[in-house]
Structure formats: structure tokens, C-alpha cells
Amino acid sequence: MGTEPAPWILHLDMDAFFASVEQLDIPEYRGKALIIGAGKRGVVSTASYEARRFGVHSAMPLFQARRLCPHGIFIPGRMKRYQEKSREVMSILDRFSPLVEQASIDEAYLDLTGLERLCGPVRTIAGTIQRTIRDETGLSCSLGVAPVKFLAKIASDLRKPAGLTILTPEEIPSFLQTLPVGKIPGVGRRTLEILETLGIRAAAEVGRLPPAFWRKRLGKFGDVLYARAQGLDSRPVEPGSAPKSESAENTFPADLNDKEELGVWLLRQAERVGHSLRRRNLAGRTITLKVTFADFSQKTRSRTLRQPTNLTRTIYETARSLLDELSLERPLRLIGLGVSHFGRETRQFALLPAPDEEARKRDAALDAALDALRGRFGTKAVIRGKLFRPGAPAEPRR
Ligand code: DCP
Ligand code: CA
Ligand code: CA
């Protein structure tokens, strides 16, 4: 009988995520106080570390941020781009462990238990993950490693940015003696008030009172809090279900009904969707076209192919023929396409009789070449020849 390997859970959290993506894409923003925020709520989504020095932080009203940091650069943010970078990060994590749980747009848990025997000390593994993410995405993240989820999450926040903190089982009792109880995930302002009136400041002090007391006081969370105070957290890392579809859509600056022009939008969308599928090694059999007319009425049309695809050309041509079959009695305000009905694209399809196999290979090679360019120079650099024509619309707004 061998002994069970020690449990190790890693928590990753990207540093100043939205702001770092902007600083990556737009060199003029680097080293500057950058504040992302817009919309009806008028609050700060996040701020670069340069802006945080002036006291700007997430959820602060924008007018207050402007007062604290008048020289700051204020921009609205590009959610699609952040989601794209988020997927890049998550797919890198997938290479390190099959047990990856995405916890938010910029956070994930990985179960590293048992990897030590194969890959060396957890510090080395975590360091490799951090370096790979930096090298391949150009973004910085902070990591925490601990025997349980909530401690890994707290640890990832201890040495931001670009931090790496490991909490070993031996260190945990003393860590809990000094950990402010408000750092335990789930302890909000109200719970904190209750704890303060009881004179409880450090996590470990929760253990002075019995579980029944906490349950009566805080309900179900009382049990959770009591467990956390002793460093316990039984939640496993649960990989999410695989995505079921991938889509892209654009609302036009002005309503459109020219099929050639609409086709250009579809090609860009096919490129985006195809790229995203290829990166995750996914392919889908059903292509869906969606249009919204100027009066907001909608139509969708789908076609299911014999084999799953992630080729830009096939996605585009299928969507394009669905568009050609549609009568456009009124102009459109939006067009979109989606790929669903996923199966992993596997080599076995090469065994099926496919008269157009040569063409498929050429398309796949072109996609791979353009994907590589994208990786090196960013999305804007990749525009297929067909898009270089007079009258083509500007880069679709994201
Ligand atoms: N976010 C938001 N509104 C909030 C909090 C966050 O829109 N009130 C967005 C912007 C952040 C991203 O979510 O970039 C991740 O949130 P985090 O709380 O992890 O904060 P950051 O990644 O920006 O900074 P940190 O380095 O502190 O993690
Ligand atoms: Ca973050
Ligand atoms: Ca986060």
C-alpha cells in the first residue's frame, strides 16, 4: 500500500486583468495610469497598478476616479477581447492538468495532486505555469498553492502582482492565527460586523466558539466558517462542462442589405469563430446564421454538415450560402454566425472518403499559418486577402 499523495490545489488570478490586456495590445498605455470603466453604471471595472497608486479601485464611481487621478487614461473596455485572452489562459492551463476549474473570467483552480512524482516540486510546477502564461499570452498572473481551495485563493492574493505563494500544511495553523477573518471568502460586510462585536479578528479565533453557535448565528455559512477557521475545505476542483457552441455577431454602424458587404462581415466572424475553435481543438457540425432586421425582427437558418469543421472557409461558405438563400426584403442591423454540435475534430475523418481532402488540407494549412500570425502580432494583423477590397467595412466593432 502506497501513501496517498499530498493534496495540492493551485489558484490562478490574472493581475489587473482588463487593464493588462489593454496595455498589452496598446503600447502607449504601458506604464500609465489606465482606468477601465464605462456604461450605465459609471463605475471603474479595474485600474492598472499605476492608477491604483492614486487610490483608484474596482467598483469606484468614475467621477471619483477622475478626481483622484485626473491625468489617468479612461477607456470603456472591450469585453470580447478580454474573453478571448481568458480563453487563451484557460487553454494553457488545460495542458497542465485535466482538472481545471474556471472560477471567473480571470481565475481558475487546478488540482496538482500527484503531479509532484512526475513533474518535481509544486513550486517548480507553479513557476512553469506562471512563466508559460507570461510567455504565451504576454500577461502576468499571481498564483497560490495550498492543500485546499480557499487557502489557495487567499494565497494567490498575497503577493500580487506576479506573485507565487505556497502554503504548506505545516504553515497553515500559524497562518490562520494571523489571517484577518474578513479574508475568508464568503465573509461579507454583515458577517464581519457580527464577528467584530464578538471580538473575533483572526480566522483561528472562530474556533473558540462551537459549531452549533455559528450555525445558529449564521445559518449554513456558520458551518462553512467554522471549517475554514480550521483550514478545512472539502470542495473538489470541478472541471466545467465543455462549451456547446461558439458564435460571433456584429451590429452595423448603419443598416445594411448588400449581400456582398454582409458577406465581408461573415468572413470576419468565421475567422474569429474558426480561430477560437481551432485553438481549443474543437469542431462543430452545425453552422447557424442569425440576422436581425432594422425593425428588430429576427431570422435564424442552420445547416448541418457531414463532418465537424473548424475551417474558416467552410464556416464562411456555409453561412454565406444560408445568407444567399435568405430574402432580404428589409435592411439588416445585425448579422451573426455560430458553430455548434461539437465533436473533437479527429484524424479518423481523414479515413473517410473525402474527394476534397486536398482542398481541406490546404485550407487547414492556411488557417494554421494565419493563427500563428495572430499569435505573434495580434488579431488586427490577420486580415485575409479577400478583405482587402474597396468598400470593405472597417474592423467590426467589438
Ligand atoms: N471587474 C469588473 N468589475 C468589478 C471587479 C472586476 O468589471 N467590480 C473585472 C475587471 C477585472 C476583472 O474583472 O480586470 C478581474 O477582477 P479582479 O477582481 O481579479 O481584479 P483585477 O484582475 O483587475 O486586479 P487584481 O490584480 O487585483 O486581481
Ligand atoms: Ca485578477
Ligand atoms: Ca479575479
Short mmCIF file of C-alpha atoms and ligand atoms in Angstrom, two decimals:
data_model
loop_
_atom_site.label_atom_id
_atom_site.label_comp_id
_atom_site.label_asym_id
_atom_site.label_seq_id
_atom_site.Cartn_x
_atom_site.Cartn_y
_atom_site.Cartn_z
CA MET A 1 0.00 0.00 0.00
CA GLY A 2 1.44 3.36 -1.03
CA THR A 3 0.57 6.50 0.84
CA GLU A 4 -1.86 8.97 -0.68
CA PRO A 5 -0.09 11.87 -2.37
CA ALA A 6 -0.42 15.17 -0.52
CA PRO A 7 -3.26 17.30 -1.93
CA TRP A 8 -2.17 20.46 -3.75
CA ILE A 9 -4.56 22.95 -5.24
CA LEU A 10 -3.39 25.89 -7.29
CA HIS A 11 -5.38 29.08 -7.68
CA LEU A 12 -4.58 31.47 -10.51
CA ASP A 13 -5.71 35.08 -10.69
CA MET A 14 -4.66 37.41 -13.50
CA ASP A 15 -3.11 40.73 -12.47
CA ALA A 16 -5.18 43.87 -13.21
CA PHE A 17 -6.73 41.75 -15.91
CA PHE A 18 -8.67 44.09 -18.24
CA ALA A 19 -6.08 46.84 -17.83
CA SER A 20 -3.19 44.47 -18.55
CA VAL A 21 -4.84 43.27 -21.76
CA GLU A 22 -5.17 46.88 -22.90
CA GLN A 23 -1.54 47.60 -22.01
CA LEU A 24 -0.53 44.51 -23.95
CA ASP A 25 -2.50 45.49 -27.06
CA ILE A 26 -1.81 49.22 -26.97
CA PRO A 27 1.82 50.05 -26.14
CA GLU A 28 1.01 53.73 -25.38
CA TYR A 29 -0.90 52.58 -22.32
CA ARG A 30 2.07 50.76 -20.81
CA GLY A 31 3.43 52.27 -17.61
CA LYS A 32 0.45 54.64 -17.45
CA ALA A 33 -2.45 55.09 -15.08
CA LEU A 34 -5.18 53.34 -17.06
CA ILE A 35 -8.75 53.11 -15.86
CA ILE A 36 -11.30 50.82 -17.50
CA GLY A 37 -14.86 51.76 -16.89
CA ALA A 38 -17.91 52.97 -18.70
CA GLY A 39 -21.50 52.15 -19.23
CA LYS A 40 -24.65 52.99 -17.38
CA ARG A 41 -23.25 52.08 -14.01
CA GLY A 42 -20.44 54.60 -14.37
CA VAL A 43 -18.04 52.67 -12.18
CA VAL A 44 -14.45 51.52 -12.51
CA SER A 45 -14.11 47.92 -13.76
CA THR A 46 -10.45 47.87 -12.95
CA ALA A 47 -7.37 50.06 -12.99
CA SER A 48 -3.74 49.48 -13.87
CA TYR A 49 -1.37 49.20 -10.91
CA GLU A 50 -0.07 52.65 -11.88
CA ALA A 51 -3.57 54.07 -11.30
CA ARG A 52 -4.11 52.12 -8.09
CA ARG A 53 -1.29 54.13 -6.52
CA PHE A 54 -3.68 57.07 -6.59
CA GLY A 55 -6.34 55.11 -4.75
CA VAL A 56 -8.40 54.12 -7.79
CA HIS A 57 -10.02 50.68 -7.46
CA SER A 58 -12.76 48.44 -8.91
CA ALA A 59 -16.38 49.48 -8.30
CA MET A 60 -15.43 53.10 -7.53
CA PRO A 61 -17.63 55.69 -9.28
CA LEU A 62 -15.84 57.07 -12.33
CA PHE A 63 -16.22 60.70 -11.25
CA GLN A 64 -14.34 59.88 -8.06
CA ALA A 65 -11.60 58.09 -10.05
CA ARG A 66 -11.25 61.17 -12.26
CA ARG A 67 -10.81 63.33 -9.22
CA LEU A 68 -8.16 61.06 -7.68
CA CYS A 69 -6.33 60.54 -10.95
CA PRO A 70 -7.00 63.43 -13.33
CA HIS A 71 -4.06 62.56 -15.58
CA GLY A 72 -5.31 58.96 -15.97
CA ILE A 73 -6.40 57.45 -19.28
CA PHE A 74 -10.06 56.45 -19.10
CA ILE A 75 -11.37 53.90 -21.60
CA PRO A 76 -14.59 51.86 -21.88
CA GLY A 77 -13.11 48.38 -22.28
CA ARG A 78 -13.54 45.56 -24.82
CA MET A 79 -15.20 42.57 -23.20
CA LYS A 80 -14.82 40.27 -26.21
CA ARG A 81 -11.08 40.80 -26.23
CA TYR A 82 -10.85 40.02 -22.50
CA GLN A 83 -12.86 36.86 -23.04
CA GLU A 84 -10.52 35.89 -25.84
CA LYS A 85 -7.44 36.34 -23.63
CA SER A 86 -9.24 34.50 -20.84
CA ARG A 87 -9.75 31.51 -23.13
CA GLU A 88 -6.08 31.62 -24.08
CA VAL A 89 -5.12 31.40 -20.42
CA MET A 90 -7.58 28.59 -19.71
CA SER A 91 -6.40 26.53 -22.65
CA ILE A 92 -2.82 26.79 -21.42
CA LEU A 93 -3.94 25.52 -18.02
CA ASP A 94 -5.62 22.57 -19.74
CA ARG A 95 -2.18 21.41 -20.83
CA PHE A 96 -1.00 21.10 -17.23
CA SER A 97 -3.87 19.23 -15.65
CA PRO A 98 -7.15 17.64 -16.73
CA LEU A 99 -8.62 19.06 -13.52
CA VAL A 100 -9.04 22.75 -14.29
CA GLU A 101 -11.99 24.71 -12.96
CA GLN A 102 -12.55 28.19 -14.31
CA ALA A 103 -13.89 30.27 -11.43
CA SER A 104 -14.31 33.62 -13.20
CA ILE A 105 -13.08 35.41 -16.30
CA ASP A 106 -9.60 35.70 -14.78
CA GLU A 107 -9.46 32.93 -12.20
CA ALA A 108 -9.08 29.18 -12.16
CA TYR A 109 -8.30 26.31 -9.83
CA LEU A 110 -6.06 23.41 -10.81
CA ASP A 111 -5.69 20.18 -8.93
CA LEU A 112 -1.97 19.42 -8.86
CA THR A 113 -2.27 16.45 -6.52
CA GLY A 114 0.02 13.62 -7.56
CA LEU A 115 1.88 15.66 -10.17
CA GLU A 116 4.94 16.03 -7.94
CA ARG A 117 6.10 12.49 -8.59
CA LEU A 118 6.16 13.16 -12.31
CA CYS A 119 6.99 16.84 -12.50
CA GLY A 120 9.01 17.77 -9.43
CA PRO A 121 8.20 20.11 -6.55
CA VAL A 122 4.94 22.13 -6.70
CA ARG A 123 6.96 25.34 -6.67
CA THR A 124 8.63 24.28 -9.90
CA ILE A 125 5.30 23.27 -11.48
CA ALA A 126 3.63 26.52 -10.45
CA GLY A 127 6.62 28.52 -11.70
CA THR A 128 6.41 26.78 -15.07
CA ILE A 129 2.69 27.54 -15.34
CA GLN A 130 3.28 31.19 -14.48
CA ARG A 131 6.12 31.53 -16.97
CA THR A 132 4.21 29.77 -19.74
CA ILE A 133 1.25 32.09 -19.30
CA ARG A 134 3.51 35.13 -19.37
CA ASP A 135 5.42 33.95 -22.44
CA GLU A 136 2.42 32.78 -24.46
CA THR A 137 -0.21 35.39 -23.57
CA GLY A 138 2.01 38.33 -22.62
CA LEU A 139 0.08 38.68 -19.36
CA SER A 140 1.06 38.47 -15.73
CA CYS A 141 -0.75 36.36 -13.15
CA SER A 142 -0.45 35.54 -9.46
CA LEU A 143 -0.60 32.02 -8.11
CA GLY A 144 -1.40 30.48 -4.77
CA VAL A 145 -0.82 26.84 -3.89
CA ALA A 146 -2.29 25.19 -0.79
CA PRO A 147 -3.88 21.89 0.25
CA VAL A 148 -7.42 23.30 -0.13
CA LYS A 149 -9.28 25.69 -2.39
CA PHE A 150 -9.96 28.65 -0.15
CA LEU A 151 -6.38 28.82 1.14
CA ALA A 152 -5.05 28.62 -2.43
CA LYS A 153 -7.31 31.54 -3.34
CA ILE A 154 -6.15 33.62 -0.39
CA ALA A 155 -2.53 32.73 -1.17
CA SER A 156 -2.82 33.90 -4.79
CA ASP A 157 -3.69 37.35 -3.49
CA LEU A 158 -0.80 37.66 -1.03
CA ARG A 159 1.98 38.76 -3.37
CA LYS A 160 0.29 40.49 -6.28
CA PRO A 161 1.32 41.23 -8.98
CA ALA A 162 3.27 38.28 -10.42
CA GLY A 163 3.26 36.58 -7.02
CA LEU A 164 3.69 32.93 -6.21
CA THR A 165 2.80 31.83 -2.69
CA ILE A 166 2.82 28.30 -1.38
CA LEU A 167 1.17 27.42 1.91
CA THR A 168 2.41 24.08 3.19
CA PRO A 169 0.33 22.04 5.65
CA GLU A 170 2.83 22.86 8.41
CA GLU A 171 2.43 26.59 7.85
CA ILE A 172 -1.36 26.61 7.91
CA PRO A 173 -2.06 26.68 11.69
CA SER A 174 0.07 29.77 12.24
CA PHE A 175 -1.24 31.32 9.03
CA LEU A 176 -4.80 31.04 10.40
CA GLN A 177 -3.72 32.58 13.71
CA THR A 178 -2.97 35.88 11.97
CA LEU A 179 -5.26 35.76 8.90
CA PRO A 180 -7.89 38.52 9.22
CA VAL A 181 -11.23 36.72 9.30
CA GLY A 182 -12.57 39.02 6.57
CA LYS A 183 -10.18 37.36 4.11
CA ILE A 184 -12.17 34.13 4.23
CA PRO A 185 -14.22 34.01 1.02
CA GLY A 186 -17.88 34.47 1.84
CA VAL A 187 -17.33 36.72 4.84
CA GLY A 188 -19.00 39.92 3.74
CA ARG A 189 -19.63 43.16 5.49
CA ARG A 190 -22.56 41.87 7.55
CA THR A 191 -20.79 38.76 8.80
CA LEU A 192 -17.75 40.86 9.57
CA GLU A 193 -19.85 43.15 11.78
CA ILE A 194 -21.14 40.18 13.75
CA LEU A 195 -17.61 38.84 14.15
CA GLU A 196 -16.36 42.22 15.29
CA THR A 197 -18.99 42.51 18.01
CA LEU A 198 -17.83 39.10 19.20
CA GLY A 199 -14.25 40.39 19.30
CA ILE A 200 -13.10 37.96 16.61
CA ARG A 201 -10.40 39.25 14.30
CA ALA A 202 -8.25 36.32 13.21
CA ALA A 203 -9.63 33.30 11.37
CA ALA A 204 -8.48 30.83 14.02
CA GLU A 205 -10.45 32.66 16.73
CA VAL A 206 -13.70 31.42 15.18
CA GLY A 207 -12.79 28.05 16.73
CA ARG A 208 -13.26 29.47 20.24
CA LEU A 209 -17.00 29.03 19.86
CA PRO A 210 -18.68 25.71 18.99
CA PRO A 211 -20.17 24.87 15.58
CA ALA A 212 -23.73 24.96 17.00
CA PHE A 213 -23.21 28.58 17.98
CA TRP A 214 -22.10 29.55 14.47
CA ARG A 215 -24.91 27.63 12.82
CA LYS A 216 -27.46 29.45 14.98
CA ARG A 217 -25.84 32.78 14.27
CA LEU A 218 -25.03 32.46 10.57
CA GLY A 219 -27.10 29.55 9.29
CA LYS A 220 -25.42 27.21 6.79
CA PHE A 221 -22.48 29.57 6.38
CA GLY A 222 -21.78 29.07 10.09
CA ASP A 223 -20.63 25.52 9.34
CA VAL A 224 -18.54 26.70 6.44
CA LEU A 225 -16.89 29.41 8.52
CA TYR A 226 -16.13 27.00 11.35
CA ALA A 227 -14.48 24.59 8.90
CA ARG A 228 -12.47 27.33 7.15
CA ALA A 229 -11.21 28.61 10.51
CA GLN A 230 -9.50 25.25 10.87
CA GLY A 231 -8.15 25.26 7.35
CA LEU A 232 -10.78 22.82 6.08
CA ASP A 233 -12.47 23.00 2.69
CA SER A 234 -13.82 19.82 1.15
CA ARG A 235 -14.76 21.30 -2.23
CA PRO A 236 -13.05 19.46 -5.08
CA VAL A 237 -11.77 21.10 -8.23
CA GLU A 238 -14.62 20.58 -10.68
CA PRO A 239 -13.85 20.99 -14.35
CA GLY A 240 -16.68 22.85 -16.05
CA SER A 241 -18.68 21.30 -18.84
CA ALA A 242 -17.23 21.80 -22.28
CA PRO A 243 -18.65 24.68 -24.33
CA LYS A 244 -21.52 23.75 -26.65
CA SER A 245 -21.26 26.45 -29.25
CA GLU A 246 -19.13 29.31 -30.44
CA SER A 247 -20.50 32.38 -32.13
CA ALA A 248 -19.81 35.94 -33.21
CA GLU A 249 -22.10 38.77 -34.19
CA ASN A 250 -21.92 42.45 -35.08
CA THR A 251 -24.36 45.31 -35.06
CA PHE A 252 -23.65 47.59 -38.02
CA PRO A 253 -22.86 51.28 -37.75
CA ALA A 254 -25.68 51.78 -40.31
CA ASP A 255 -28.31 49.29 -41.53
CA LEU A 256 -27.19 47.14 -44.48
CA ASN A 257 -28.76 44.98 -47.17
CA ASP A 258 -25.96 44.47 -49.65
CA LYS A 259 -25.13 40.77 -49.63
CA GLU A 260 -21.53 41.31 -50.69
CA GLU A 261 -20.93 43.65 -47.81
CA LEU A 262 -22.74 41.35 -45.41
CA GLY A 263 -20.50 38.57 -46.66
CA VAL A 264 -17.44 40.52 -45.58
CA TRP A 265 -18.79 40.71 -42.04
CA LEU A 266 -19.48 36.97 -42.12
CA LEU A 267 -15.94 36.25 -43.24
CA ARG A 268 -14.50 38.19 -40.33
CA GLN A 269 -16.83 36.37 -37.95
CA ALA A 270 -15.94 32.99 -39.47
CA GLU A 271 -12.31 33.89 -38.92
CA ARG A 272 -12.88 34.73 -35.29
CA VAL A 273 -15.02 31.69 -34.54
CA GLY A 274 -12.78 29.33 -36.52
CA HIS A 275 -9.69 30.60 -34.74
CA SER A 276 -11.27 30.18 -31.35
CA LEU A 277 -12.39 26.62 -32.15
CA ARG A 278 -9.01 25.62 -33.57
CA ARG A 279 -7.23 26.89 -30.53
CA ARG A 280 -9.32 24.66 -28.33
CA ASN A 281 -9.18 21.74 -30.71
CA LEU A 282 -12.95 21.84 -31.18
CA ALA A 283 -15.02 21.47 -34.31
CA GLY A 284 -18.76 21.62 -34.91
CA ARG A 285 -21.16 20.18 -37.46
CA THR A 286 -23.90 22.81 -37.41
CA ILE A 287 -23.45 26.30 -38.80
CA THR A 288 -26.10 28.85 -37.89
CA LEU A 289 -26.73 32.21 -39.45
CA LYS A 290 -28.63 34.83 -37.48
CA VAL A 291 -29.87 38.15 -38.76
CA THR A 292 -31.78 40.98 -37.13
CA PHE A 293 -33.73 43.35 -39.35
CA ALA A 294 -33.93 47.09 -38.86
CA ASP A 295 -37.30 46.58 -37.15
CA PHE A 296 -35.64 44.12 -34.69
CA SER A 297 -37.38 41.03 -36.07
CA GLN A 298 -35.02 38.05 -36.31
CA LYS A 299 -34.36 35.05 -38.51
CA THR A 300 -32.02 32.13 -38.00
CA ARG A 301 -31.05 29.46 -40.51
CA SER A 302 -28.90 26.38 -39.84
CA ARG A 303 -27.15 23.75 -41.85
CA THR A 304 -25.63 20.56 -40.51
CA LEU A 305 -22.53 19.24 -42.25
CA ARG A 306 -21.46 15.63 -42.62
CA GLN A 307 -18.32 16.23 -40.62
CA PRO A 308 -17.41 18.65 -37.87
CA THR A 309 -15.36 21.59 -39.04
CA ASN A 310 -13.33 24.45 -37.67
CA LEU A 311 -12.07 25.73 -41.01
CA THR A 312 -12.63 29.42 -41.61
CA ARG A 313 -13.51 28.77 -45.24
CA THR A 314 -16.12 26.09 -44.55
CA ILE A 315 -17.75 28.12 -41.77
CA TYR A 316 -17.82 31.19 -44.00
CA GLU A 317 -19.07 29.45 -47.12
CA THR A 318 -21.85 27.64 -45.27
CA ALA A 319 -23.02 30.82 -43.57
CA ARG A 320 -22.72 32.68 -46.85
CA SER A 321 -24.93 30.21 -48.70
CA LEU A 322 -27.50 30.44 -45.89
CA LEU A 323 -27.43 34.21 -46.37
CA ASP A 324 -27.81 33.85 -50.15
CA GLU A 325 -30.95 31.75 -49.64
CA LEU A 326 -32.49 34.40 -47.43
CA SER A 327 -34.65 37.10 -48.94
CA LEU A 328 -33.69 40.46 -47.56
CA GLU A 329 -36.81 42.48 -48.02
CA ARG A 330 -35.62 44.93 -45.35
CA PRO A 331 -32.13 46.08 -44.36
CA LEU A 332 -30.29 44.37 -41.52
CA ARG A 333 -28.99 45.89 -38.32
CA LEU A 334 -27.12 42.80 -37.14
CA ILE A 335 -25.58 39.65 -38.56
CA GLY A 336 -24.03 36.75 -36.73
CA LEU A 337 -22.91 33.19 -37.19
CA GLY A 338 -22.37 30.28 -34.86
CA VAL A 339 -20.91 26.80 -34.88
CA SER A 340 -22.42 24.13 -32.64
CA HIS A 341 -22.96 20.38 -32.37
CA PHE A 342 -19.38 19.80 -31.29
CA GLY A 343 -17.26 16.74 -31.53
CA ARG A 344 -13.49 16.74 -31.30
CA GLU A 345 -12.06 17.02 -34.77
CA THR A 346 -10.06 13.85 -35.05
CA ARG A 347 -7.79 12.19 -37.54
CA GLN A 348 -10.37 9.49 -38.14
CA PHE A 349 -12.07 11.81 -40.57
CA ALA A 350 -9.03 11.51 -42.78
CA LEU A 351 -10.05 7.85 -43.23
CA LEU A 352 -13.46 8.71 -44.64
CA PRO A 353 -13.74 9.04 -48.39
CA ALA A 354 -13.31 12.75 -48.97
CA PRO A 355 -12.83 13.84 -52.55
CA ASP A 356 -11.95 17.35 -51.40
CA GLU A 357 -9.32 16.20 -48.90
CA GLU A 358 -6.58 18.11 -50.72
CA ALA A 359 -8.58 21.34 -50.53
CA ARG A 360 -9.32 20.70 -46.85
CA LYS A 361 -5.63 20.27 -46.15
CA ARG A 362 -4.80 23.49 -47.98
CA ASP A 363 -7.45 25.38 -46.00
CA ALA A 364 -6.22 23.90 -42.75
CA ALA A 365 -2.65 24.92 -43.58
CA LEU A 366 -3.78 28.46 -44.37
CA ASP A 367 -5.74 28.63 -41.10
CA ALA A 368 -2.72 27.37 -39.17
CA ALA A 369 -0.45 29.94 -40.79
CA LEU A 370 -2.85 32.79 -40.03
CA ASP A 371 -3.42 31.53 -36.46
CA ALA A 372 0.34 31.67 -35.94
CA LEU A 373 0.47 35.24 -37.25
CA ARG A 374 -2.36 36.17 -34.96
CA GLY A 375 -0.48 34.74 -32.02
CA ARG A 376 2.58 36.85 -32.87
CA PHE A 377 1.03 40.12 -33.95
CA GLY A 378 -2.49 40.15 -32.51
CA THR A 379 -5.89 39.84 -34.18
CA LYS A 380 -5.70 43.07 -36.11
CA ALA A 381 -2.75 41.81 -38.14
CA VAL A 382 -4.70 38.98 -39.71
CA ILE A 383 -6.97 40.03 -42.49
CA ARG A 384 -7.50 37.63 -45.32
CA GLY A 385 -6.76 38.87 -48.83
CA LYS A 386 -10.42 38.83 -49.68
CA LEU A 387 -11.00 41.53 -47.09
CA PHE A 388 -8.60 43.92 -48.78
CA ARG A 389 -11.02 45.43 -51.20
CA PRO A 390 -12.52 48.81 -51.76
CA GLY A 391 -15.70 49.37 -49.84
CA ALA A 392 -14.95 46.77 -47.18
CA PRO A 393 -16.19 47.95 -43.80
CA ALA A 394 -13.71 48.97 -41.16
CA GLU A 395 -12.72 46.49 -38.45
CA PRO A 396 -16.01 45.38 -36.86
CA ARG A 397 -16.60 46.98 -33.51
CA ARG A 398 -16.13 44.57 -30.69
N1 DCP B 1 -14.15 43.52 -12.81
C1 DCP B 1 -15.22 44.39 -13.05
N2 DCP B 1 -15.89 44.99 -12.01
C2 DCP B 1 -15.51 44.73 -10.73
C3 DCP B 1 -14.44 43.85 -10.46
C4 DCP B 1 -13.78 43.26 -11.54
O1 DCP B 1 -15.56 44.62 -14.22
N3 DCP B 1 -16.15 45.34 -9.72
C5 DCP B 1 -13.42 42.94 -13.95
C6 DCP B 1 -12.21 43.76 -14.29
C7 DCP B 1 -11.05 42.99 -13.76
C8 DCP B 1 -11.53 41.55 -13.82
O2 DCP B 1 -12.94 41.63 -13.64
O3 DCP B 1 -9.87 43.19 -14.52
C9 DCP B 1 -10.92 40.66 -12.76
O4 DCP B 1 -11.24 41.16 -11.48
P1 DCP B 1 -10.25 41.09 -10.27
O5 DCP B 1 -11.03 41.35 -9.05
O6 DCP B 1 -9.47 39.82 -10.31
O7 DCP B 1 -9.28 42.34 -10.46
P2 DCP B 1 -8.05 42.58 -11.43
O8 DCP B 1 -7.66 41.36 -12.17
O9 DCP B 1 -8.34 43.76 -12.28
O10 DCP B 1 -6.88 43.02 -10.44
P3 DCP B 1 -6.04 42.12 -9.41
O11 DCP B 1 -4.62 42.18 -9.90
O12 DCP B 1 -6.21 42.82 -8.12
O13 DCP B 1 -6.61 40.75 -9.42
CA CA B 2 -7.41 39.44 -11.09
CA CA B 3 -10.27 37.69 -10.09
#
